[in-house]
């Protein structure tokens, strides 16, 4: 099972990951972080396919993706 | 749990100062990832420009020099010529590279310096507050073109990659875009290829990355990405414009 | 001891840099120093060095920045208009504390000026030249041999203080042929742990002059000032020639002019005039206390320059008003003769008004018409 890990301290709430997610499982928190942004949030983790596009598109190195088990490599990055 | 996408050791883990949605951060990360993947972090020397990415020297986890406005290719030349064993790259914006540093850019390319130039084109001066750049689109409103860029007054945006492609010296010249995830995947390949060409001692390598500037464009990051796709890409076509493997090179004429 | 070779000043400068361990030269042709890049384009590859002709002085000086930052001994040569273009990189190198050597073979100015010898770049050389609060040590040779010696010293000073060092010559020094001997020097390898040589087994090195935080920038400036204070204390060089002690007149001149003055001193001494020459070799730091001491028993000073009067401000500041300071000079590429110097010195001794530069030039024109 893949898992999206968002660093809510580094996130600036630009929503690039929200738009990039093919599964539409990301959104913004309703609470401000210390910098005054609404950080990104995983709304429905089980639907994640581990494509990493959220992490690829993040300008602030705020997203990492973890994996338990095996997964098909979807594309070359 | 194994991390299948983890933060690169090519970057220092500190918060970066860029505005929300600014793609400088993504481009930094991709360059740093390539440096890590190719195993050259300990031989890399980066050169930061003047502009928004001036303090890139605090972000890349390798040796860095900070250049005067537009002079990064000259610094890169100086370093690479005396230390060809180092992996040298510059990271420059459009004002830095395509305006004040035009001479250094063209001449470094023409000499075929074995360095890699990362050229971030966001069609505006970001750091100084949204003034017109040499790459600003026709009609684009900036703080120094309040009625939109008038091409009769200041000419058309410069297509740097195409300009450099006219030089006979072999080079790897490519234009990619950072506006969405699909194009980022392609951009990463281009950056990797550019560094590979340097490591092989093949040629000057130059990656123009179309980039968004939500703050100075006055758009949300999502709108900015749309604007880039609709406005910039038609004018700045993506793809490899020149590779060192291109075509039969005609021999120079010799006296018989 | 090495053997003596007959060399042009420009060639001696290039060869001396190689002897000092310079690994590369980035430069741009400009008269009257183009013989240096010409010589080095052949010579540097022979010793495994790099010669590269840059697209401009702006680029050449920024190539110096890059290479100096990578920790190698590096230098360039240029002439007045070219040195103006290099001010950007010189300021950045001073700010980033990078060692390098730059030779300015000064010609007449302002603007494109002329290609004959001049000393009109004195203030640009000794006051930093570019933007910001910095200094560069300036060494002014008056013979080809001294140019070769000072080149080698310049690299040591640059490395010692991590600062650009300027060697200030003129067309005469550059074009003149004289026997030169390259003394065997113990070339010490200077460790440069700050250089960008690849972050292997250490944290990244950053070569930079940007300090956005005001207190940090102030601390940086204070650190630079301490360095300039140390340079002012330890790097003063001068020569005294001719008579010392009680003097009818003390001539003050540097570079080519000092050479002319030496002949004048010899001639005047033969005529029973008590005359001496004080020749600053380091123009920054200016040997002010030494000049003050040399001028203590002089009745007057005559400052002679190939400019309309630039070093004279340093001379006046040095003697603190204790001795009257007169000026005589030629510009436009005209070098004054020993007879001319003796003539004007004679007027000072007799208490007569020294001709202004315009009056004397007019007088000469009238006489030769």
XYZ file of C-alpha atoms in Angstrom:
702
model
C 0.000 0.000 0.000
C 1.409 3.402 -0.986
C 1.216 6.275 1.425
C 1.513 10.020 0.772
C 3.447 11.827 3.496
C 2.972 15.581 3.595
C 5.167 17.853 5.703
C 2.591 20.418 6.807
C 5.357 22.714 8.094
C 7.085 23.011 4.686
C 3.852 23.084 2.642
C 2.778 26.477 1.297
C -0.688 25.362 0.188
C -0.107 26.043 -3.513
C -2.375 23.116 -4.459
C -0.139 21.899 -7.276
C -0.295 18.404 -5.776
C -4.063 18.641 -5.484
C -4.297 19.300 -9.214
C -1.688 16.680 -10.091
C -3.290 13.759 -8.267
C -5.021 11.494 -10.794
C -7.096 9.971 -7.985
C -8.232 13.353 -6.626
C -7.492 12.291 -3.086
C -5.676 15.427 -1.937
C -7.121 18.633 -0.512
C -6.221 21.474 1.798
C -6.356 21.498 5.569
C -8.804 23.853 7.236
C -6.159 24.827 9.752
C -3.284 27.229 9.111
C 0.274 26.069 9.566
C 2.939 28.118 11.362
C 3.751 30.050 8.176
C 0.103 31.001 7.650
C -0.710 28.597 4.812
C -3.422 25.965 4.597
C -1.242 22.903 3.993
C -2.172 20.031 1.709
C -3.804 17.021 3.215
C -4.519 13.413 2.144
C -8.293 13.027 2.117
C -8.573 9.384 1.114
C -5.341 7.477 1.554
C -6.610 4.001 0.508
C -7.273 5.194 -3.049
C -3.632 6.269 -3.544
C -1.969 4.440 -6.440
C 1.563 5.526 -5.492
C 2.209 7.393 -8.732
C 4.250 10.062 -6.882
C 2.995 12.877 -9.139
C 2.110 14.876 -6.015
C 5.705 14.667 -4.848
C 7.079 15.340 -8.335
C 5.063 18.518 -8.675
C 5.710 19.865 -5.168
C 8.012 22.946 -5.235
C 8.797 22.768 -1.528
C 9.950 19.171 -1.024
C 6.978 18.828 1.308
C 5.703 15.536 -0.137
C 7.272 12.104 0.078
C 5.677 8.796 -0.801
C 6.068 5.575 1.133
C 5.208 2.038 0.162
C 4.454 -1.186 1.964
C 4.853 -4.157 -0.323
C 5.322 -4.114 -4.088
C 4.047 -1.922 -6.853
C 4.242 -1.638 -10.627
C 6.494 1.121 -11.865
C 4.079 3.366 -13.729
C 6.597 5.558 -15.565
C 10.265 6.518 -15.689
C 11.119 9.583 -13.607
C 7.696 1.281 5.066
C 10.026 2.043 2.193
C 10.113 5.563 0.748
C 9.576 5.318 -3.008
C 9.790 9.060 -3.386
C 12.101 10.582 -0.845
C 13.699 13.969 -0.598
C 17.010 14.137 -2.411
C 20.304 14.471 -0.598
C 21.231 16.926 -3.362
C 19.285 19.604 -1.530
C 19.803 20.931 1.967
C 16.667 20.265 4.006
C 15.720 23.848 4.791
C 12.523 25.701 3.866
C 13.005 27.631 0.610
C 12.002 31.264 0.258
C 10.075 30.942 -3.016
C 6.437 32.044 -3.261
C 3.715 29.368 -3.065
C 3.481 27.483 -6.354
C 6.700 28.928 -7.799
C 8.339 26.217 -9.858
C 11.887 27.241 -8.933
C 11.594 24.765 -6.071
C 10.649 21.908 -8.417
C 13.488 22.707 -10.800
C 15.958 22.920 -7.892
C 14.784 19.521 -6.755
C 15.057 17.893 -10.169
C 18.583 19.234 -10.722
C 19.561 18.037 -7.249
C 17.988 14.617 -7.894
C 19.956 14.244 -11.116
C 23.174 15.223 -9.325
C 22.461 12.604 -6.680
C 21.411 9.919 -9.169
C 24.529 10.420 -11.296
C 26.682 10.282 -8.168
C 28.364 13.626 -8.753
C 27.287 15.575 -5.674
C 30.837 15.513 -4.315
C 32.313 16.848 -7.542
C 29.557 19.320 -8.377
C 29.949 23.081 -8.335
C 26.794 25.100 -8.927
C 26.577 28.768 -9.755
C 23.669 30.826 -8.570
C 22.594 33.934 -10.488
C 21.169 37.282 -9.500
C 17.400 37.118 -9.329
C 14.884 35.064 -7.365
C 17.233 32.089 -7.211
C 20.205 34.152 -5.986
C 20.373 32.235 -2.719
C 20.214 28.852 -4.422
C 23.657 28.420 -2.851
C 21.865 27.827 0.443
C 19.667 25.117 -1.071
C 21.950 22.912 -3.167
C 23.928 20.481 -1.065
C 27.109 20.878 -3.110
C 29.819 23.505 -3.532
C 28.358 26.745 -4.857
C 29.499 30.093 -6.195
C 27.358 33.188 -6.503
C 27.795 35.135 -9.736
C 27.320 38.764 -10.691
C 24.195 39.398 -12.771
C 24.434 37.423 -16.012
C 28.008 36.236 -15.533
C 27.343 32.672 -14.399
C 28.536 31.135 -17.701
C 31.825 33.051 -17.342
C 32.284 31.700 -13.808
C 31.403 28.223 -15.052
C 34.013 28.607 -17.797
C 36.630 29.665 -15.257
C 35.910 26.712 -13.001
C 35.595 24.044 -15.677
C 38.709 25.150 -17.563
C 40.927 24.862 -14.502
C 39.130 21.885 -12.952
C 37.695 19.746 -15.756
C 37.113 16.989 -13.198
C 34.350 19.009 -11.545
C 30.711 18.879 -12.642
C 29.768 22.490 -13.231
C 26.277 23.867 -13.656
C 24.702 27.294 -13.658
C 21.163 28.037 -12.574
C 19.883 31.255 -14.134
C 16.701 33.181 -14.743
C 15.577 34.976 -17.890
C 16.750 38.467 -16.938
C 20.097 37.098 -15.863
C 20.708 34.815 -18.839
C 18.793 36.367 -21.721
C 19.278 40.059 -20.984
C 22.335 41.161 -19.038
C 24.184 37.891 -19.603
C 23.461 37.399 -23.314
C 27.105 37.734 -24.319
C 28.343 35.289 -21.680
C 25.601 32.778 -22.626
C 26.207 32.905 -26.371
C 29.992 32.852 -26.087
C 30.111 30.000 -23.572
C 27.827 27.993 -25.882
C 29.922 28.891 -28.899
C 33.136 27.803 -27.194
C 31.399 24.553 -26.346
C 32.150 24.810 -22.632
C 31.511 21.423 -21.055
C 29.091 22.796 -18.499
C 25.342 22.550 -17.948
C 23.138 25.623 -17.947
C 19.693 25.461 -16.363
C 17.701 28.388 -17.718
C 14.477 29.153 -15.879
C 12.203 31.177 -18.147
C 9.177 32.610 -16.373
C 8.772 35.594 -18.715
C 9.265 38.173 -15.989
C 11.723 39.678 -13.511
C 10.568 38.157 -10.236
C 13.003 39.365 -7.582
C 12.788 43.052 -8.479
C 9.004 43.004 -8.559
C 7.582 41.899 -11.890
C 9.304 44.033 -14.513
C 9.421 43.149 -18.213
C 11.960 40.500 -19.186
C 13.480 39.771 -22.600
C 11.205 36.723 -22.597
C 7.998 38.547 -21.581
C 5.169 37.612 -23.962
C 3.731 40.156 -26.426
C 0.943 42.031 -24.693
C 1.919 40.697 -21.273
C 1.381 43.290 -18.548
C 4.327 43.859 -16.239
C 5.274 46.703 -13.920
C 7.413 48.254 -16.682
C 5.036 47.414 -19.519
C 1.760 48.494 -17.897
C -0.089 48.495 -21.211
C 1.364 45.111 -22.149
C 4.588 44.362 -24.014
C 4.532 46.389 -27.217
C 6.626 44.523 -29.770
C 6.992 47.682 -31.861
C 8.568 49.392 -28.875
C 10.810 46.672 -27.498
C 10.772 43.762 -29.907
C 9.616 40.190 -29.551
C 10.525 37.774 -26.759
C 13.891 36.093 -27.246
C 13.893 32.375 -27.971
C 17.269 31.586 -26.467
C 17.403 27.901 -27.383
C 16.697 28.642 -31.053
C 19.226 31.475 -30.975
C 21.922 29.136 -29.653
C 20.912 26.439 -32.127
C 22.257 28.596 -34.953
C 25.794 28.150 -33.599
C 27.852 25.522 -35.361
C 29.485 24.222 -32.180
C 27.859 20.958 -31.060
C 25.527 21.342 -28.115
C 22.578 19.829 -26.330
C 19.805 22.414 -26.442
C 16.410 21.520 -25.105
C 13.287 23.288 -23.903
C 11.007 21.723 -21.319
C 8.264 22.986 -19.054
C 7.624 22.803 -15.329
C 3.972 23.775 -15.426
C 2.487 20.363 -14.762
C 3.445 16.898 -13.577
C 3.579 15.265 -17.022
C 5.954 17.896 -18.365
C 8.025 17.662 -15.193
C 8.692 14.008 -15.863
C 9.979 14.978 -19.327
C 11.959 17.878 -17.869
C 13.747 15.542 -15.493
C 14.841 13.338 -18.405
C 16.214 16.379 -20.224
C 18.136 17.578 -17.184
C 19.606 14.118 -16.682
C 20.634 13.974 -20.325
C 22.221 17.430 -20.102
C 24.384 16.413 -17.151
C 25.265 13.120 -18.865
C 26.543 14.984 -21.905
C 28.746 17.053 -19.603
C 30.055 13.989 -17.766
C 30.892 12.363 -21.083
C 32.769 15.528 -22.046
C 30.551 15.764 -25.105
C 29.268 19.305 -25.297
C 27.739 22.400 -23.821
C 24.319 21.463 -22.468
C 21.472 23.878 -21.988
C 18.031 23.189 -20.551
C 15.447 25.927 -20.800
C 12.649 25.277 -18.331
C 9.435 27.243 -18.821
C 8.362 28.186 -15.348
C 5.445 29.883 -13.646
C 5.510 33.031 -11.518
C 2.055 33.141 -9.905
C 2.903 36.164 -7.738
C 4.086 38.506 -10.487
C 1.692 37.180 -13.092
C -1.135 37.891 -10.635
C -2.588 34.403 -11.041
C -3.160 31.404 -8.804
C -0.662 28.574 -9.346
C -3.285 26.582 -11.239
C -4.226 29.562 -13.426
C -0.549 30.310 -13.991
C 0.035 26.766 -15.245
C -2.871 27.179 -17.661
C -1.487 30.523 -18.853
C 1.929 28.988 -19.469
C 0.412 26.107 -21.436
C -1.836 28.368 -23.503
C 0.431 31.365 -24.041
C 4.076 30.423 -23.631
C 4.296 26.926 -25.114
C 2.921 27.974 -28.530
C 5.653 30.632 -28.695
C 8.367 28.575 -26.983
C 8.037 25.105 -28.531
C 9.143 22.227 -26.327
C 11.613 19.545 -27.214
C 15.210 18.915 -28.131
C 16.183 21.648 -30.556
C 19.735 20.416 -31.003
C 21.737 17.422 -29.849
C 25.445 16.744 -30.334
C 24.494 13.732 -32.408
C 22.711 15.956 -34.931
C 23.337 15.692 -38.615
C 26.448 15.347 -40.728
C 28.727 18.257 -39.886
C 30.232 19.764 -43.023
C 33.986 19.956 -42.958
C 35.577 23.365 -42.946
C 37.220 24.385 -46.177
C 40.943 23.854 -46.276
C 43.380 25.368 -48.729
C 44.488 22.693 -51.220
C 69.922 31.835 -9.424
C 68.269 31.764 -12.804
C 69.861 33.069 -15.951
C 69.253 36.509 -17.355
C 66.956 36.755 -20.357
C 66.227 39.748 -22.514
C 62.471 40.121 -22.353
C 59.790 42.638 -23.164
C 57.959 43.882 -20.078
C 54.738 42.176 -21.156
C 56.523 38.848 -21.670
C 58.301 39.158 -18.330
C 54.957 39.729 -16.634
C 53.479 36.636 -18.286
C 56.512 34.481 -17.530
C 56.672 35.666 -13.916
C 53.060 34.629 -13.396
C 53.895 31.147 -14.656
C 56.903 31.023 -12.312
C 54.516 31.996 -9.502
C 52.386 28.957 -10.277
C 49.560 30.588 -12.206
C 47.536 27.828 -13.837
C 45.403 29.826 -16.200
C 44.956 33.131 -17.952
C 41.642 34.562 -19.096
C 41.970 37.854 -20.912
C 40.980 40.128 -23.715
C 43.287 41.923 -26.152
C 43.821 45.636 -25.587
C 46.745 47.854 -26.467
C 49.318 48.269 -24.941
C 49.325 44.874 -23.228
C 48.291 42.478 -26.001
C 51.772 40.945 -25.957
C 50.888 39.279 -22.644
C 48.017 37.171 -24.047
C 50.062 36.600 -27.195
C 52.982 35.272 -25.165
C 50.786 33.198 -22.876
C 48.732 31.643 -25.671
C 51.928 29.872 -26.670
C 53.629 29.506 -23.317
C 50.833 28.375 -20.972
C 49.968 25.175 -22.898
C 53.686 24.268 -22.777
C 53.534 24.154 -18.983
C 50.147 22.448 -18.768
C 48.245 25.643 -18.129
C 45.133 27.055 -19.710
C 44.969 30.075 -21.966
C 41.538 31.302 -22.966
C 40.650 34.470 -24.813
C 37.394 35.741 -23.365
C 34.669 37.636 -25.199
C 35.205 40.781 -23.125
C 36.977 42.083 -20.066
C 33.702 41.649 -18.201
C 33.706 37.937 -19.009
C 37.467 37.541 -18.506
C 37.310 38.965 -14.995
C 34.311 36.802 -14.138
C 36.180 33.739 -15.420
C 38.868 34.781 -12.956
C 36.213 34.795 -10.245
C 35.171 31.249 -11.084
C 38.695 29.891 -11.322
C 39.884 31.741 -8.209
C 36.869 30.315 -6.392
C 37.981 26.853 -7.499
C 41.255 27.474 -5.689
C 43.839 27.931 -8.434
C 46.332 30.762 -8.945
C 44.838 32.921 -11.617
C 45.546 36.250 -13.282
C 44.782 38.542 -16.164
C 46.256 41.615 -17.766
C 44.464 44.562 -19.284
C 44.699 48.274 -19.937
C 42.682 51.194 -18.576
C 39.329 50.869 -20.430
C 39.478 47.118 -19.866
C 40.150 47.536 -16.168
C 37.091 49.775 -15.889
C 35.034 46.904 -17.314
C 36.545 44.519 -14.776
C 35.423 46.542 -11.782
C 32.289 44.431 -11.379
C 34.209 41.210 -10.872
C 36.943 42.885 -8.800
C 34.310 44.161 -6.378
C 32.677 40.706 -6.237
C 36.053 39.053 -5.690
C 36.916 41.480 -2.892
C 33.497 40.808 -1.360
C 33.829 37.041 -1.760
C 37.476 37.163 -0.615
C 38.982 35.556 -3.694
C 42.689 35.898 -4.483
C 43.780 36.864 -7.980
C 46.262 39.130 -9.712
C 45.296 41.750 -12.281
C 47.812 43.791 -14.246
C 46.697 47.181 -15.541
C 49.076 48.578 -18.153
C 47.735 52.102 -17.839
C 47.207 54.261 -20.910
C 46.022 57.824 -21.307
C 42.347 58.620 -20.696
C 39.562 59.376 -20.057
C 37.351 57.329 -22.355
C 39.243 55.613 -25.114
C 42.040 58.128 -24.500
C 45.242 57.011 -26.129
C 47.570 54.033 -26.112
C 50.657 55.777 -24.745
C 51.778 55.635 -21.102
C 49.695 57.276 -18.398
C 49.123 57.256 -14.665
C 45.572 58.557 -14.686
C 44.160 55.389 -13.097
C 45.860 56.004 -9.735
C 42.686 56.827 -7.844
C 40.694 54.015 -9.464
C 43.478 51.626 -8.488
C 44.093 52.782 -4.935
C 40.510 53.474 -3.839
C 39.012 50.125 -4.780
C 37.749 51.130 -8.194
C 34.403 49.389 -8.194
C 31.366 49.696 -5.968
C 31.419 49.023 -2.259
C 33.853 49.432 0.573
C 36.946 47.530 -0.470
C 40.589 47.957 -1.354
C 43.059 46.104 -3.531
C 46.795 46.191 -2.833
C 48.521 47.993 -5.719
C 52.135 47.378 -6.726
C 53.822 49.743 -9.183
C 57.048 48.521 -10.809
C 59.470 50.921 -12.466
C 61.637 48.389 -14.317
C 60.993 45.163 -16.194
C 62.917 43.222 -13.551
C 60.815 44.762 -10.825
C 57.642 43.987 -12.776
C 58.664 40.319 -12.826
C 59.531 40.337 -9.106
C 56.351 42.119 -8.080
C 54.194 39.750 -10.141
C 55.420 36.836 -8.070
C 54.957 38.780 -4.820
C 51.466 39.806 -5.950
C 50.330 36.162 -6.034
C 51.655 35.620 -2.512
C 49.924 38.744 -1.219
C 46.677 37.762 -2.948
C 46.710 34.307 -1.374
C 47.798 35.589 2.023
C 44.919 38.050 2.302
C 42.410 36.341 -0.029
C 42.039 39.520 -2.030
C 42.614 40.721 -5.604
C 46.004 42.384 -6.058
C 46.673 44.940 -8.768
C 49.972 45.460 -10.552
C 49.980 48.917 -12.080
C 52.315 49.528 -14.986
C 52.243 51.601 -18.129
C 53.069 51.201 -21.792
C 56.754 51.891 -21.214
C 57.105 49.077 -18.699
C 55.093 46.795 -20.967
C 56.963 47.487 -24.197
C 60.512 48.024 -22.920
C 63.070 45.215 -23.322
C 65.411 44.630 -20.401
C 67.390 41.728 -19.004
C 65.297 39.819 -16.503
C 66.250 37.161 -14.047
C 63.574 34.969 -12.487
C 64.771 34.319 -8.980
C 64.202 30.851 -7.643
C 61.443 31.170 -5.126
C 60.211 28.677 -2.615
C 56.685 28.469 -3.914
C 54.666 27.499 -0.911
C 51.478 25.614 -1.590
C 48.769 27.656 0.053
C 45.923 25.586 1.430
C 42.546 26.845 0.273
C 39.996 24.942 2.362
C 37.319 27.470 1.377
C 37.540 26.749 -2.369
C 34.764 25.068 -4.373
C 36.598 21.881 -5.252
C 33.736 19.461 -4.678
C 32.128 18.760 -1.303
C 33.844 15.445 -0.689
C 33.930 14.520 2.973
C 33.100 18.028 4.074
C 30.104 20.385 4.097
C 29.594 22.423 0.898
C 31.743 25.509 0.394
C 29.999 28.656 -0.762
C 31.759 31.513 -2.549
C 29.515 34.485 -2.092
C 29.338 38.210 -1.427
C 25.611 38.495 -0.681
C 24.574 39.238 2.893
C 20.920 40.237 3.058
C 20.949 40.583 6.831
C 22.288 44.037 7.748
C 24.171 43.099 10.947
C 25.776 40.164 9.112
C 26.881 42.419 6.265
C 28.241 44.914 8.770
C 30.265 42.144 10.416
C 31.539 41.112 6.967
C 32.606 44.693 6.220
C 34.325 44.961 9.599
C 36.180 41.727 8.846
C 37.299 43.117 5.484
C 38.397 46.352 7.181
C 40.552 44.380 9.608
C 42.171 42.729 6.602
C 42.886 46.096 4.962
C 44.314 47.340 8.274
C 46.686 44.369 8.303
C 47.642 45.085 4.675
C 48.295 48.733 5.523
C 50.519 47.649 8.393
C 52.515 44.905 6.693
C 52.554 45.428 2.931
C 54.052 48.909 2.537
C 56.851 49.124 0.017
C 58.920 52.071 -1.050
C 62.359 53.064 -2.253
C 64.464 56.081 -1.354
C 67.030 57.192 -3.904
C 69.705 59.836 -3.941
C 70.368 62.084 -0.982
C 68.712 61.755 2.393
C 68.588 63.974 5.451
C 68.624 67.708 4.737
C 67.221 68.225 1.268
C 66.639 71.219 -0.956
C 63.919 69.226 -2.598
C 62.368 65.768 -2.400
C 60.892 64.324 -5.560
C 57.977 61.902 -5.195
C 57.116 59.708 -8.166
C 56.214 56.101 -8.970
C 56.557 53.727 -11.900
C 58.064 54.993 -15.127
C 58.250 58.578 -13.877
C 60.341 57.518 -10.894
C 62.861 56.136 -13.353
C 63.044 59.472 -15.132
C 63.423 61.163 -11.763
C 66.385 58.973 -10.833
C 68.317 60.350 -13.780
C 67.229 63.862 -12.784
C 68.416 63.222 -9.210
C 71.847 62.089 -10.483
C 72.200 65.166 -12.708
C 71.047 67.593 -10.035
C 73.308 66.002 -7.416
C 76.261 66.583 -9.747
C 75.263 70.248 -9.778
C 75.435 70.307 -5.978
C 71.716 70.256 -5.325
C 70.638 68.196 -2.344
C 67.854 66.246 -3.929
C 66.281 62.882 -3.134
C 63.602 60.682 -4.610
C 60.892 58.907 -2.685
C 59.299 56.181 -4.778
C 56.182 54.457 -3.458
C 56.203 50.868 -4.735
C 52.957 49.944 -3.035
C 50.443 52.640 -3.980
C 47.938 50.994 -1.700
C 48.939 50.781 1.054
C 50.596 54.163 0.522
C 53.845 54.392 2.540
C 52.752 57.608 4.222
C 54.727 57.387 7.485
C 57.880 56.564 5.510
C 57.324 59.533 3.191
C 56.686 61.780 6.196
C 59.968 60.628 7.672
C 61.891 61.111 4.389
C 60.424 64.598 4.009
C 61.170 65.666 7.568
C 64.259 67.704 6.611
C 63.190 68.592 3.081
C 62.438 72.206 2.216
C 59.868 71.242 -0.407
C 58.330 68.298 -2.214
C 57.746 68.059 -5.958
C 55.180 65.413 -6.859
C 55.574 64.277 -10.450
C 52.952 62.205 -12.242
C 51.658 61.308 -15.667
C 48.260 62.612 -14.574
C 46.879 66.003 -13.680
C 47.553 65.224 -10.033
C 46.170 62.152 -8.325
C 48.863 60.760 -6.032
C 49.489 64.317 -4.793
C 46.502 63.986 -2.454
C 48.177 61.026 -0.754
C 51.485 62.911 -0.636
C 49.839 65.931 1.000
C 47.990 63.728 3.468
C 51.248 61.958 4.313
C 53.261 65.094 5.126
C 50.364 66.653 7.011
C 51.131 70.172 5.830
C 54.660 70.207 7.294
C 56.301 70.545 3.898
C 54.989 72.495 0.905
C 53.956 70.060 -1.843
C 54.231 71.149 -5.486
C 53.007 69.292 -8.522
C 54.359 68.811 -11.986
C 53.178 66.345 -14.593
C 52.503 65.504 -18.212
C 49.506 63.713 -19.665
C 48.217 62.362 -22.943
C 50.996 59.828 -23.235
C 53.828 62.338 -23.006
C 56.517 61.273 -20.547
C 58.504 64.062 -18.935
C 62.276 64.101 -19.429
C 64.947 64.272 -16.719
C 65.812 67.806 -17.895
C 62.194 68.814 -17.535
C 62.057 67.442 -14.003
C 65.313 69.202 -13.100
C 64.032 72.464 -14.596
C 60.834 72.449 -12.564
C 62.589 71.248 -9.421
C 64.971 74.168 -9.896
C 62.072 76.608 -9.980
C 60.718 75.162 -6.739
C 64.130 75.500 -5.078
C 64.391 79.114 -6.230
C 60.976 79.786 -4.771
C 59.465 80.379 -8.188
C 55.987 79.321 -9.183
C 55.927 75.913 -10.860
C 54.382 76.116 -14.265
C 50.952 74.578 -14.474
C 50.613 71.666 -16.851
C 48.840 73.905 -19.385
C 51.418 76.708 -19.172
C 54.352 74.400 -19.652
C 52.748 72.474 -22.510
C 52.025 75.846 -24.175
C 55.614 76.952 -23.587
C 56.983 73.803 -25.217
C 54.643 74.191 -28.159
C 55.703 77.817 -28.622
C 59.405 76.916 -28.423
C 59.162 74.067 -30.911
C 56.918 75.956 -33.350
